[in-house]
Coordinates of C-alpha atoms in Angstrom, one line a residue:
M220 CA 7.4 13.5 -5.5
T221 CA 9.9 15.5 -4.3
A222 CA 12.1 15.2 -0.6
R223 CA 10.7 18.9 0.1
E224 CA 6.8 17.2 -0.4
T225 CA 7.6 14.7 1.7
A226 CA 9.3 16.2 4.4
R227 CA 6.3 18.9 4.2
A228 CA 3.6 15.9 4.6
D229 CA 5.0 14.2 7.1
A230 CA 5.8 17.4 9.3
V231 CA 1.6 17.5 8.8
Y232 CA 1.6 13.5 10.4
T233 CA 4.0 14.9 13.2
A234 CA 1.7 17.7 14.1
L235 CA -1.5 15.1 13.9
L236 CA 0.2 13.0 15.9
Q237 CA 1.1 15.5 18.9
R238 CA -2.6 15.5 19.3
Q239 CA -4.9 13.5 21.2
G240 CA -4.7 10.3 19.4
E241 CA -7.9 8.3 17.3
Q242 CA -8.8 6.2 20.5
W243 CA -9.1 9.0 22.2
V244 CA -13.7 9.7 21.6
Q245 CA -16.1 11.8 23.0
P246 CA -19.1 12.3 21.3
R247 CA -18.1 16.3 20.1
I248 CA -18.7 16.6 16.3
E249 CA -19.9 20.8 16.9
R250 CA -16.3 20.6 17.3
T251 CA -15.2 19.4 13.9
R252 CA -18.1 21.0 12.2
R253 CA -16.8 24.2 13.9
V254 CA -13.5 24.0 12.2
L255 CA -15.4 23.4 9.1
E256 CA -17.9 26.4 9.5
Y257 CA -14.7 28.6 9.7
L258 CA -13.5 26.9 5.9
D259 CA -16.8 27.9 4.1
D260 CA -18.1 23.9 5.0
P261 CA -15.8 22.4 2.3
Q262 CA -18.5 18.9 2.9
R263 CA -21.0 20.1 1.0
T264 CA -19.0 20.6 -2.3
Y265 CA -19.3 17.7 -3.7
R266 CA -22.1 14.4 -3.5
V267 CA -21.6 12.0 -0.2
V268 CA -21.3 7.9 0.3
H269 CA -21.0 7.4 3.8
V270 CA -20.2 4.1 5.5
T271 CA -20.7 2.7 8.4
G272 CA -21.0 -0.5 10.3
T273 CA -18.8 -2.7 12.7
N274 CA -16.8 -4.8 9.8
G275 CA -16.4 -4.9 6.3
K276 CA -17.0 -0.7 6.4
T277 CA -13.3 -0.4 4.2
S278 CA -13.4 -2.6 1.4
T279 CA -17.0 -1.7 0.6
S280 CA -16.0 1.8 0.6
R281 CA -12.8 1.1 -1.4
I282 CA -15.3 -1.0 -4.0
A283 CA -17.7 1.7 -3.8
E284 CA -15.1 3.9 -5.2
S285 CA -13.5 1.9 -7.6
L286 CA -17.7 1.7 -8.9
L287 CA -18.0 5.6 -9.2
R288 CA -14.4 6.0 -10.6
S289 CA -15.2 3.3 -13.3
L290 CA -18.2 6.1 -14.0
G291 CA -15.5 8.8 -15.3
L292 CA -16.3 10.7 -11.9
R293 CA -13.7 12.1 -9.6
T294 CA -13.5 10.6 -6.3
G295 CA -12.5 11.0 -3.0
L296 CA -12.3 8.1 -0.3
F297 CA -11.6 8.7 3.1
T298 CA -11.4 5.4 5.6
S299 CA -9.4 4.5 8.7
P300 CA -6.4 3.6 9.7
H301 CA -3.8 3.3 7.9
L302 CA -1.4 0.2 6.9
E303 CA 1.9 1.8 6.1
R304 CA 1.6 5.7 5.6
F305 CA -1.3 8.2 6.9
T306 CA -1.6 9.3 3.1
E307 CA -3.4 5.9 1.9
R308 CA -6.3 7.4 4.3
I309 CA -7.1 10.3 1.8
M310 CA -7.3 9.0 -2.0
I311 CA -8.1 10.8 -4.8
D312 CA -9.1 9.4 -8.0
G313 CA -8.0 5.5 -6.7
E314 CA -4.4 6.7 -5.4
P315 CA -3.0 8.6 -2.2
I316 CA -3.2 12.1 -2.1
A317 CA -0.1 13.5 -3.0
D318 CA 2.2 14.7 -0.6
A319 CA 2.0 18.5 -2.0
Q320 CA -1.6 18.5 -1.4
V321 CA -1.7 17.0 1.6
A322 CA 0.6 20.0 2.7
D323 CA -1.7 22.4 1.2
A324 CA -4.3 21.4 2.7
W325 CA -3.0 22.0 5.7
E326 CA -1.5 25.1 5.8
E327 CA -5.0 26.0 4.7
I328 CA -6.5 25.1 7.7
A329 CA -4.0 25.7 10.3
P330 CA -4.8 29.0 11.0
F331 CA -8.6 28.1 11.9
V332 CA -7.2 24.9 13.9
D333 CA -5.0 27.7 16.1
L334 CA -9.1 30.0 16.5
V335 CA -11.0 26.3 17.4
D336 CA -8.6 25.4 19.7
A337 CA -8.4 28.4 21.6
E338 CA -11.9 28.4 22.0
L339 CA -12.4 25.1 23.3
Q340 CA -9.4 25.5 25.6
A341 CA -11.3 28.5 27.2
A342 CA -14.2 26.5 27.6
G343 CA -12.0 24.0 29.8
D344 CA -11.9 21.4 26.6
A345 CA -9.6 19.6 25.1
R346 CA -8.0 20.5 21.6
L347 CA -9.2 18.9 18.4
T348 CA -8.1 15.3 18.2
F349 CA -5.9 13.6 15.4
F350 CA -9.1 12.2 13.8
E351 CA -11.0 15.6 13.9
L352 CA -8.3 17.1 12.1
L353 CA -7.8 14.4 9.7
T354 CA -11.2 14.0 8.4
V355 CA -11.6 18.6 8.2
L356 CA -8.3 17.9 6.4
A357 CA -9.7 15.2 4.2
F358 CA -12.9 17.3 3.2
V359 CA -10.6 20.2 2.4
A360 CA -8.6 18.6 0.0
F361 CA -11.3 16.9 -1.6
A362 CA -13.1 20.3 -2.2
D363 CA -9.6 21.4 -3.2
A364 CA -9.0 18.5 -5.9
P365 CA -12.1 18.9 -6.4
V366 CA -13.9 15.8 -6.7
D367 CA -17.5 14.6 -7.7
V368 CA -18.2 12.5 -5.1
A369 CA -16.6 11.2 -1.6
V370 CA -16.9 7.8 0.0
I371 CA -16.3 8.7 3.4
E372 CA -15.4 5.6 6.6
V373 CA -16.7 6.2 9.6
G374 CA -14.3 6.2 12.2
M375 CA -16.1 5.3 15.2
G376 CA -19.9 4.7 15.9
G377 CA -22.0 7.2 13.2
S378 CA -24.3 10.2 14.9
W379 CA -21.0 12.0 17.0
D380 CA -18.5 10.8 14.8
S381 CA -16.4 13.3 13.6
T382 CA -17.3 12.5 9.7
N383 CA -21.5 12.9 10.8
T384 CA -20.9 16.7 9.8
A385 CA -20.7 15.4 6.3
D386 CA -24.5 14.6 4.5
G387 CA -24.6 11.4 2.8
D388 CA -26.5 11.3 -0.1
V389 CA -26.4 7.2 0.4
A390 CA -25.8 5.9 4.1
V391 CA -24.6 2.7 4.0
I392 CA -24.8 0.2 6.9
A393 CA -22.4 -2.5 6.7
P394 CA -23.1 -5.7 9.2
V395 CA -23.6 -4.5 12.9
G396 CA -21.7 -6.6 15.5
L397 CA -20.5 -5.8 19.0
D398 CA -17.3 -3.8 19.6
H399 CA -16.2 -0.8 21.1
A400 CA -19.1 -1.5 23.8
D401 CA -17.3 0.8 26.1
R402 CA -18.6 3.7 23.9
L403 CA -21.0 2.7 21.6
G404 CA -23.4 0.4 23.5
S405 CA -23.3 -3.2 25.1
S406 CA -25.9 -4.5 22.8
V407 CA -26.2 -5.0 18.9
E408 CA -29.2 -2.7 18.8
A409 CA -27.8 -0.1 20.6
I410 CA -24.7 0.2 18.9
A411 CA -27.3 0.6 15.7
E412 CA -28.7 3.4 17.0
V413 CA -25.4 5.1 16.7
K414 CA -24.4 4.0 13.7
A415 CA -27.8 5.2 12.4
G416 CA -27.2 8.6 13.2
I417 CA -25.5 8.7 9.7
I418 CA -28.8 8.4 8.1
K419 CA -29.8 12.0 6.9
P420 CA -33.3 13.6 6.0
G421 CA -34.4 11.8 2.7
A422 CA -31.1 10.0 1.9
A423 CA -31.1 6.2 0.3
V424 CA -30.0 3.9 3.1
V425 CA -28.6 0.3 2.1
S426 CA -27.7 -2.5 4.4
A427 CA -26.1 -5.6 4.9
A428 CA -28.0 -8.4 6.2
Q429 CA -28.7 -7.8 10.0
T430 CA -29.8 -9.4 12.5
P431 CA -33.4 -8.9 13.1
G432 CA -32.9 -6.8 16.1
V433 CA -31.0 -4.4 14.4
A434 CA -32.8 -4.1 11.2
A435 CA -35.4 -3.0 13.4
V436 CA -33.4 0.0 14.6
L437 CA -32.5 0.9 10.9
R438 CA -35.8 0.8 9.5
A439 CA -37.1 2.9 12.5
A440 CA -34.1 5.7 12.0
A441 CA -35.1 5.4 8.2
E442 CA -38.6 6.1 8.4
R443 CA -38.2 8.9 11.3
Q444 CA -35.6 11.1 8.5
G445 CA -37.7 10.0 5.7
A446 CA -34.9 8.1 3.9
T447 CA -35.6 4.9 1.8
I448 CA -34.0 1.6 2.9
S449 CA -33.0 -1.7 1.5
F450 CA -31.4 -4.8 2.9
A451 CA -29.2 -7.8 1.3
D452 CA -31.2 -10.6 0.8
E453 CA -33.9 -8.9 0.3
E454 CA -33.5 -6.1 -2.4
F455 CA -30.5 -6.9 -3.6
A456 CA -28.3 -10.0 -3.4
V457 CA -25.2 -12.1 -4.3
T458 CA -26.8 -14.5 -6.7
A459 CA -23.4 -17.0 -7.0
A460 CA -20.1 -16.8 -6.4
N461 CA -17.4 -19.4 -7.4
L462 CA -13.5 -19.4 -6.5
A463 CA -11.5 -18.3 -9.6
V464 CA -8.1 -17.5 -9.6
G465 CA -6.8 -14.0 -7.4
G466 CA -10.2 -14.2 -6.3
Q467 CA -13.9 -15.2 -7.5
V468 CA -16.5 -14.9 -10.3
V469 CA -19.9 -13.5 -8.8
T470 CA -23.3 -12.5 -9.7
V471 CA -25.0 -10.0 -7.9
R472 CA -28.5 -9.0 -8.2
G473 CA -28.8 -5.2 -7.6
L474 CA -31.4 -3.0 -7.0
A475 CA -31.6 -2.3 -10.3
G476 CA -29.8 -4.5 -12.6
T477 CA -28.6 -7.9 -12.2
Y478 CA -24.8 -8.4 -13.0
A479 CA -23.5 -11.8 -14.0
D480 CA -20.2 -13.9 -13.7
E481 CA -18.1 -10.5 -12.5
Y482 CA -14.7 -11.2 -11.2
L483 CA -14.0 -9.5 -8.0
P484 CA -10.1 -9.6 -7.6
L485 CA -11.0 -10.5 -3.3
Y486 CA -11.4 -13.5 -1.5
G487 CA -14.1 -14.5 0.6
A488 CA -17.9 -14.9 0.9
H489 CA -18.2 -11.6 2.7
Q490 CA -16.0 -9.3 -0.1
A491 CA -18.8 -10.7 -2.7
A492 CA -21.2 -9.4 -0.2
N493 CA -19.4 -6.1 0.1
A494 CA -19.1 -5.7 -3.5
A495 CA -22.9 -6.3 -3.1
L496 CA -23.5 -3.6 -0.8
A497 CA -21.5 -1.0 -3.0
I498 CA -22.9 -2.0 -6.1
A499 CA -26.3 -1.1 -4.5
A500 CA -25.2 2.3 -2.9
V501 CA -23.6 3.1 -6.3
E502 CA -27.4 2.4 -8.1
S503 CA -28.8 4.7 -5.3
L504 CA -27.0 7.3 -5.7
I505 CA -26.4 7.8 -9.6
G506 CA -30.0 6.6 -10.8
G507 CA -31.9 6.3 -7.4
G508 CA -31.9 3.0 -6.9
T509 CA -34.0 2.5 -10.4
Q510 CA -31.2 2.7 -13.4
P511 CA -28.7 -0.2 -13.6
L512 CA -25.2 0.5 -14.3
T513 CA -25.0 0.0 -17.7
G514 CA -21.6 -0.8 -20.3
D515 CA -18.9 -2.4 -18.4
V516 CA -18.9 -0.2 -15.5
V517 CA -19.3 -3.0 -13.0
A518 CA -16.7 -5.1 -14.5
E519 CA -14.1 -2.4 -14.5
G520 CA -15.1 -1.3 -11.1
L521 CA -15.0 -5.2 -9.4
A522 CA -11.6 -5.9 -11.5
Q523 CA -9.7 -2.5 -10.3
A524 CA -10.9 -3.2 -6.5
T525 CA -8.2 -3.6 -4.2
S526 CA -8.6 -4.0 -0.4
P527 CA -5.2 -4.1 1.2
G528 CA -4.8 -6.2 4.4
R529 CA -8.1 -8.3 4.3
L530 CA -7.4 -12.3 2.8
Q531 CA -4.4 -10.4 0.6
L532 CA -2.1 -12.7 -0.5
I533 CA 1.7 -11.6 0.7
G534 CA 3.7 -14.9 0.5
T535 CA 4.1 -17.6 -2.0
H536 CA 6.5 -20.9 -1.2
P537 CA 5.2 -21.3 1.5
T538 CA 2.2 -19.2 1.2
V539 CA 1.5 -15.9 3.4
V540 CA -2.2 -14.4 4.0
V541 CA -2.5 -11.5 5.7
D542 CA -6.0 -10.4 7.3
A543 CA -6.5 -7.1 9.5
A544 CA -9.2 -9.2 12.0
H545 CA -9.7 -7.0 14.9
N546 CA -12.9 -8.7 16.5
P547 CA -14.4 -11.6 16.4
H548 CA -17.0 -10.9 13.7
G549 CA -13.8 -10.5 11.3
A550 CA -11.8 -13.6 12.8
H551 CA -15.3 -15.4 11.8
A552 CA -14.9 -14.1 8.5
L553 CA -11.3 -14.9 8.2
A554 CA -11.8 -18.5 9.1
A555 CA -14.9 -18.7 6.7
G556 CA -12.3 -17.4 3.5
L557 CA -9.8 -19.1 4.6
A558 CA -11.9 -22.6 3.9
A559 CA -13.4 -21.5 0.8
S560 CA -10.8 -19.6 -1.1
F561 CA -7.3 -22.1 0.0
D562 CA -6.8 -25.7 -0.6
F563 CA -5.1 -26.0 3.0
D564 CA -4.3 -29.0 5.4
E565 CA -2.7 -26.6 8.2
W566 CA -2.7 -23.1 9.2
G567 CA 0.1 -21.8 11.0
L568 CA -1.4 -18.5 12.5
V569 CA 1.0 -15.1 13.6
L570 CA -1.4 -13.6 16.1
G571 CA -0.8 -9.6 17.5
V572 CA -3.7 -8.3 19.3
L573 CA -3.9 -5.0 20.8
G574 CA -5.1 -4.4 24.1
D575 CA -8.4 -3.0 23.7
K576 CA -9.7 -5.8 21.8
D577 CA -11.6 -8.9 22.5
A578 CA -8.8 -11.1 22.1
S579 CA -10.8 -14.7 23.7
G580 CA -13.0 -14.1 21.3
I581 CA -10.5 -13.6 18.3
V582 CA -8.9 -16.6 19.1
G583 CA -12.4 -18.5 19.8
E584 CA -13.4 -17.9 16.2
L585 CA -10.0 -19.0 14.5
V586 CA -9.4 -22.1 16.9
D587 CA -10.8 -24.4 14.2
V588 CA -8.3 -23.0 12.0
A589 CA -5.5 -22.3 13.4
T590 CA -2.7 -25.4 14.3
H591 CA 0.1 -23.5 15.9
V592 CA -0.2 -20.4 16.8
F593 CA 2.6 -17.5 17.0
A594 CA 2.0 -15.1 19.4
T595 CA 3.7 -11.8 18.7
A596 CA 2.4 -7.8 19.6
P597 CA 2.4 -5.0 16.9
D598 CA 4.7 -2.2 16.8
S599 CA 2.1 0.0 18.7
D600 CA 2.3 1.1 22.7
R601 CA -1.2 -0.3 22.8
A602 CA -0.6 -3.7 21.7
R603 CA -1.4 -6.7 24.1
D604 CA 1.6 -8.1 25.3
A605 CA 2.8 -11.7 23.4
D606 CA 2.7 -13.4 26.2
A607 CA -0.6 -12.4 27.1
V608 CA -1.6 -13.7 23.8
A609 CA -0.2 -17.0 24.1
D610 CA -1.8 -17.4 27.4
V611 CA -5.4 -17.0 25.6
V612 CA -4.3 -19.4 23.1
E613 CA -3.4 -22.1 25.9
A614 CA -6.5 -21.5 27.5
A615 CA -8.3 -22.3 24.0
G616 CA -6.0 -25.7 23.9
L617 CA -3.9 -24.4 20.8
P618 CA -0.1 -25.3 21.2
V619 CA 1.3 -21.9 21.1
S620 CA 4.9 -20.2 20.9
V621 CA 5.9 -16.9 21.6
H622 CA 7.7 -14.0 19.6
P623 CA 8.8 -10.5 20.3
D624 CA 8.0 -9.1 17.0
L625 CA 6.5 -9.7 14.0
A626 CA 9.9 -10.4 11.9
D627 CA 10.5 -13.3 14.1
A628 CA 7.3 -14.8 14.7
A629 CA 7.0 -14.3 10.7
E630 CA 10.6 -16.5 10.3
A631 CA 9.3 -19.2 12.7
A632 CA 5.6 -19.5 10.6
R633 CA 7.3 -19.5 7.3
S634 CA 9.5 -22.0 8.3
W635 CA 7.1 -24.4 10.1
A636 CA 4.9 -24.2 6.9
A637 CA 7.6 -25.3 4.9
T638 CA 8.4 -28.2 6.4
G639 CA 4.8 -29.6 5.2
E640 CA 3.3 -29.4 1.7
R641 CA 0.0 -28.6 2.7
R642 CA 0.7 -26.1 5.4
A643 CA 0.5 -22.2 5.0
V644 CA 0.4 -18.9 7.5
V645 CA -2.1 -16.4 7.7
I646 CA -0.9 -12.9 9.8
A647 CA -4.0 -11.7 11.7
G648 CA -5.7 -9.8 14.9
S649 CA -4.6 -6.1 13.9
V650 CA -4.6 -3.4 11.3
V651 CA -1.2 -2.2 12.5
L652 CA 0.4 -5.8 12.6
A653 CA -1.0 -6.3 8.7
G654 CA 0.5 -3.5 8.0
E655 CA 3.6 -4.1 9.1
A656 CA 3.4 -8.2 7.2
I657 CA 2.7 -6.2 4.3
A658 CA 5.8 -4.1 4.7
L659 CA 7.7 -6.9 5.9
A660 CA 6.6 -9.2 2.8
R661 CA 7.5 -6.4 0.3
D662 CA 11.2 -6.0 2.0
E663 CA 11.6 -9.8 2.2
D664 CA 10.2 -10.3 -0.9
W665 CA 7.9 -12.9 0.0
M666 CA 6.7 -12.9 -3.4
V667 CA 7.7 -12.7 -6.6
G668 CA 6.0 -9.4 -9.0
W669 CA 5.1 -8.1 -5.1
E670 CA 2.0 -5.1 -6.1
Q671 CA 0.3 -3.8 -3.1

């Protein structure tokens, strides 16, 4: 990677940032489709595993990609948001896209972006957005690589998300809960209707365990599309999970085979469930759900799986864990994961939340975990003020201190933890904050032999 290539890639990101941000969402998939038509539909040149849901999308996507790579396939992976650098969102063969590749792809699409922007503005519509263009960029980069299969994570919802311009051979539905209710619907069933929009005619659908109402919505959508559907705890399941150094050992009953005592270097029962969902998705893609994954595919695929910012150990002496939990469902999984995977009496919680998130719900899920809260704000213009976060924490009856930024909050939390033998720190509440924490841990050398 040369300085010139880095500068070209950074220029792409700068151009994307001039657009409406990824929180600016309208149900307007046709605009993305128009650009892709000009580019001769690159998203149709490889097979697609399409992943939606409220929580667990990114981890499930990353595990599925790792399994596919262990099969010897060339893979693409599109996830969001990024933790540190935008190239993390577009992975090729398990690595962030090279700066030169992303710059070349941008030069390829730029003339057609100008055409569609002009069409939109002539019609009184807004230009293509950050996320719409990032989706196109990923699809073009995967075609140029070229990849055999792309694992695509939905940005928001499903039916009208820009990623739904791809036709998933397999539709994966992670757990569905309440989030983005202002855009997706005020009930989990309404949200499930939007997410079910990724189910394409004749596809295979694999779903996490869902509430009865959500499951009914997904079954009906699959039936309308002539798609098969399989649910966790019914057609496939985690049958055993035991804590191990650096993660856990799991046994998964898949759609076509049982995979016993496989090492997964991720913490938490929810990650074991994500692994089972990913295995079922890959079985569905490769053998129609009828052929087990043979040889060392599962062992290698799970062992090399990573999920940065999800129950990730980033510090020792004292122990520091980071988790991107940014809604109540994610915070619930975090609380369960801390209890099951770590043996500490007291947790100091560094908490920073974006303004559009349910801070009260997040705190409510963590109130039985945290001993002291260090309220701060992520480095984002969308961040909730640290004092406002502290007010929510105080209302829940927890001791809290206020800190202007993550560095100050983390220093205070680590100092607090160092005064007790059975104390540790967890940093949570926002993907933005998680990315900051990972960078801070690396810069300050919180953990010897640091690796992301």
